[in-house]
XYZ file of C-alpha atoms in Angstrom:
255
model
C 54.998 191.042 48.541
C 58.081 190.186 46.459
C 61.537 190.956 47.813
C 64.221 189.424 49.966
C 62.870 191.023 53.138
C 59.501 189.253 52.573
C 57.349 192.326 53.317
C 53.588 192.191 53.745
C 50.962 194.499 52.251
C 48.762 195.693 55.115
C 45.850 198.098 55.412
C 46.313 200.441 58.356
C 43.862 202.408 60.452
C 44.422 205.591 58.423
C 42.782 203.778 55.486
C 46.026 203.509 53.536
C 47.906 200.424 52.399
C 51.518 199.962 53.481
C 54.290 197.597 52.482
C 55.528 196.504 55.912
C 58.973 195.113 56.722
C 59.506 193.150 59.934
C 62.430 192.740 62.316
C 62.459 188.995 61.659
C 63.079 189.534 57.943
C 65.747 187.271 56.338
C 68.061 190.172 55.468
C 68.833 191.976 58.732
C 66.880 193.829 61.462
C 68.795 197.007 60.621
C 67.157 197.246 57.205
C 64.187 198.841 58.996
C 66.417 201.581 60.391
C 68.025 201.931 56.962
C 64.639 202.347 55.319
C 63.588 205.050 57.769
C 66.845 206.966 57.566
C 67.074 206.794 53.762
C 63.386 207.750 53.387
C 63.901 210.858 55.476
C 67.090 211.823 53.649
C 65.510 211.278 50.234
C 62.534 213.409 51.254
C 64.837 216.241 52.324
C 66.586 216.066 48.959
C 63.195 216.411 47.235
C 63.106 212.877 45.852
C 59.989 210.782 45.137
C 59.853 208.119 47.833
C 56.662 206.707 49.344
C 55.518 208.205 52.617
C 56.593 206.025 55.526
C 55.206 205.330 58.987
C 55.898 203.198 62.025
C 53.218 200.508 61.757
C 52.026 198.880 64.959
C 51.132 195.230 64.345
C 49.088 193.957 67.311
C 49.338 190.486 68.771
C 45.680 189.796 68.046
C 46.254 190.352 64.320
C 49.285 188.046 64.299
C 47.349 185.295 66.075
C 44.466 185.466 63.601
C 46.510 185.789 60.381
C 47.962 182.552 59.049
C 49.995 184.374 56.378
C 51.925 186.611 58.801
C 55.005 184.413 58.546
C 58.566 184.436 57.240
C 59.427 181.642 54.818
C 62.594 179.844 55.887
C 64.704 177.307 54.013
C 62.832 174.680 55.981
C 59.411 175.630 57.198
C 57.921 178.934 58.262
C 58.360 181.257 61.227
C 55.461 183.169 62.735
C 56.017 186.917 62.828
C 55.931 188.787 66.114
C 53.750 191.717 67.015
C 55.478 195.076 67.372
C 56.453 198.320 65.645
C 57.629 197.949 62.053
C 58.541 199.987 58.984
C 55.673 200.729 56.608
C 56.002 202.278 53.142
C 52.790 203.709 51.665
C 51.429 201.885 48.624
C 50.466 204.329 45.834
C 46.674 204.174 45.915
C 44.282 201.275 46.287
C 45.835 197.931 45.248
C 42.626 196.903 43.485
C 42.467 200.135 41.465
C 46.090 201.245 40.940
C 48.282 199.339 38.515
C 51.904 199.354 39.672
C 54.801 198.128 37.512
C 58.456 197.484 38.264
C 59.364 197.505 34.554
C 58.432 199.710 31.602
C 59.654 199.275 28.008
C 61.951 202.026 26.741
C 59.245 203.796 24.762
C 57.162 204.212 27.935
C 60.154 204.767 30.212
C 61.057 207.824 28.135
C 57.644 209.294 28.944
C 57.860 208.984 32.742
C 57.086 212.473 34.013
C 59.806 212.556 36.697
C 62.537 210.560 34.959
C 65.241 213.015 36.064
C 64.635 212.025 39.670
C 66.756 208.966 38.918
C 69.703 211.386 38.853
C 68.842 212.595 42.326
C 68.484 209.063 43.590
C 71.962 208.270 42.330
C 73.221 211.131 44.501
C 71.489 209.561 47.493
C 72.585 206.009 46.642
C 76.217 207.015 46.218
C 76.132 208.992 49.456
C 74.582 206.147 51.452
C 76.466 203.387 49.604
C 73.392 201.480 48.491
C 74.844 198.038 47.752
C 71.735 197.026 45.841
C 70.801 198.278 42.391
C 68.335 201.146 42.347
C 64.761 199.874 42.705
C 61.747 201.789 41.381
C 58.088 201.284 40.612
C 55.903 203.087 38.089
C 52.248 204.026 38.326
C 49.731 206.521 36.968
C 48.354 209.149 39.296
C 44.562 209.300 39.482
C 43.381 211.144 36.378
C 46.908 211.316 34.961
C 47.992 210.199 31.498
C 51.704 209.662 32.207
C 53.558 207.346 34.533
C 55.339 208.535 37.644
C 58.308 206.825 39.269
C 58.546 206.062 42.980
C 61.878 205.038 44.451
C 61.536 202.066 46.778
C 63.542 199.557 48.798
C 66.302 201.464 50.560
C 67.129 198.592 52.926
C 70.614 197.996 51.489
C 71.784 201.570 51.977
C 74.754 201.618 54.370
C 75.515 198.071 53.147
C 72.416 196.570 54.782
C 73.219 195.294 58.272
C 76.943 195.989 58.057
C 76.653 199.752 58.420
C 79.764 200.526 56.431
C 80.544 202.028 53.021
C 82.248 199.604 50.595
C 82.043 201.957 47.614
C 82.188 200.536 44.108
C 81.670 202.480 40.852
C 78.594 200.585 39.619
C 76.762 200.405 42.930
C 73.480 202.290 43.196
C 72.917 202.590 39.452
C 69.548 201.807 37.898
C 69.761 198.922 35.438
C 68.383 200.922 32.497
C 70.731 203.570 31.044
C 67.716 205.290 29.465
C 67.013 207.102 32.715
C 70.427 208.817 32.560
C 70.298 210.090 28.976
C 69.737 213.676 30.133
C 73.103 213.681 31.941
C 75.602 215.947 30.176
C 78.038 216.395 33.063
C 78.259 216.691 36.831
C 76.093 219.830 36.608
C 73.130 217.590 35.757
C 73.230 216.342 39.354
C 73.659 219.814 40.824
C 70.189 220.436 42.294
C 70.516 217.412 44.562
C 74.234 217.840 45.233
C 73.588 221.407 46.358
C 70.872 220.314 48.779
C 73.065 217.526 50.111
C 76.095 219.735 50.665
C 74.236 222.760 52.040
C 71.025 221.574 53.711
C 71.975 218.293 55.381
C 73.857 218.899 58.607
C 74.425 217.316 61.996
C 71.185 218.630 63.487
C 69.150 217.217 60.582
C 70.674 213.773 61.056
C 70.263 213.938 64.821
C 66.559 214.713 64.495
C 66.042 211.789 62.125
C 67.964 209.432 64.408
C 65.688 210.242 67.337
C 62.657 209.138 65.318
C 63.955 205.603 64.681
C 62.583 202.975 67.098
C 65.662 201.722 68.991
C 64.712 198.060 68.561
C 65.360 198.552 64.820
C 69.084 198.879 65.579
C 69.207 196.598 68.635
C 69.368 199.598 70.980
C 72.965 200.219 69.874
C 72.917 204.001 69.857
C 76.697 204.261 69.621
C 76.667 202.320 66.345
C 73.886 204.524 64.984
C 75.705 207.758 65.736
C 78.982 206.420 64.368
C 77.109 205.671 61.147
C 75.719 209.206 61.033
C 79.144 210.757 61.660
C 80.601 208.863 58.709
C 77.586 209.748 56.593
C 77.999 213.446 57.341
C 81.694 213.298 56.435
C 80.888 211.665 53.061
C 78.749 214.481 51.646
C 81.464 216.049 49.503
C 82.731 212.701 48.209
C 79.578 212.108 46.199
C 80.752 214.120 43.181
C 83.854 211.934 42.870
C 81.801 208.769 43.273
C 79.519 209.810 40.396
C 82.497 210.588 38.175
C 83.922 207.158 39.002
C 80.677 205.580 37.774
C 80.956 207.545 34.524
C 84.382 206.103 33.793
C 83.364 202.427 34.043
C 83.015 200.013 31.133
C 79.236 200.194 31.454
C 79.175 203.882 30.388
C 75.936 204.690 32.256
C 75.883 208.329 31.090
C 76.062 208.139 27.281
C 75.687 211.903 26.755
C 78.229 213.082 29.339
C 80.484 215.500 27.478
């Protein structure tokens, strides 16, 4: 699959297809923990992210699969067996057309376009240092496209696990998705959930689900990250307003 982490599309024993990221990826081992944590948080905010699982890749599969490698600047490195992050592919690859770009006339017809507002809440909260990534597909029997939010590996500044906030970080590249924004109230459904439903016990439960090898068994670092994340919840409003005031003017109808 495309992407800096060099993920692989794999069919798992539940019959589904998953985009799998490995510990040996070129970005950082922690991006797996980031993906799991951000997926869980997005789900709790009611945002459209693919279902995720811990995917067990057995040694026998690695030995028999020539393409299970990471491309290096010089040569290739064979991937290791183990437990990895898997993000569910929407449908059967042979039957489901998936796009990472739609022209404006089709983008305006995406049935859940306002979820980009909710993802900005998440991306500002988690300091996603990558631009917002999304894919578009049609549900079986549907006539309109749906958006799925993917690639949360650079939340928490990838492997750095810090929060270097900047006004334009986390924004989707196309302003069309933000045309419904008329003020901070447009983000309120997700801000309310963030401020009132995410607490220490929620984060603690999520943390216990993350395989410790995904963060090099450094539990202290993980819980320091979660403490800072919890403290940031009520800063998100100010971070969104800061994005509004930039030269890019991402919210053209903010009054």
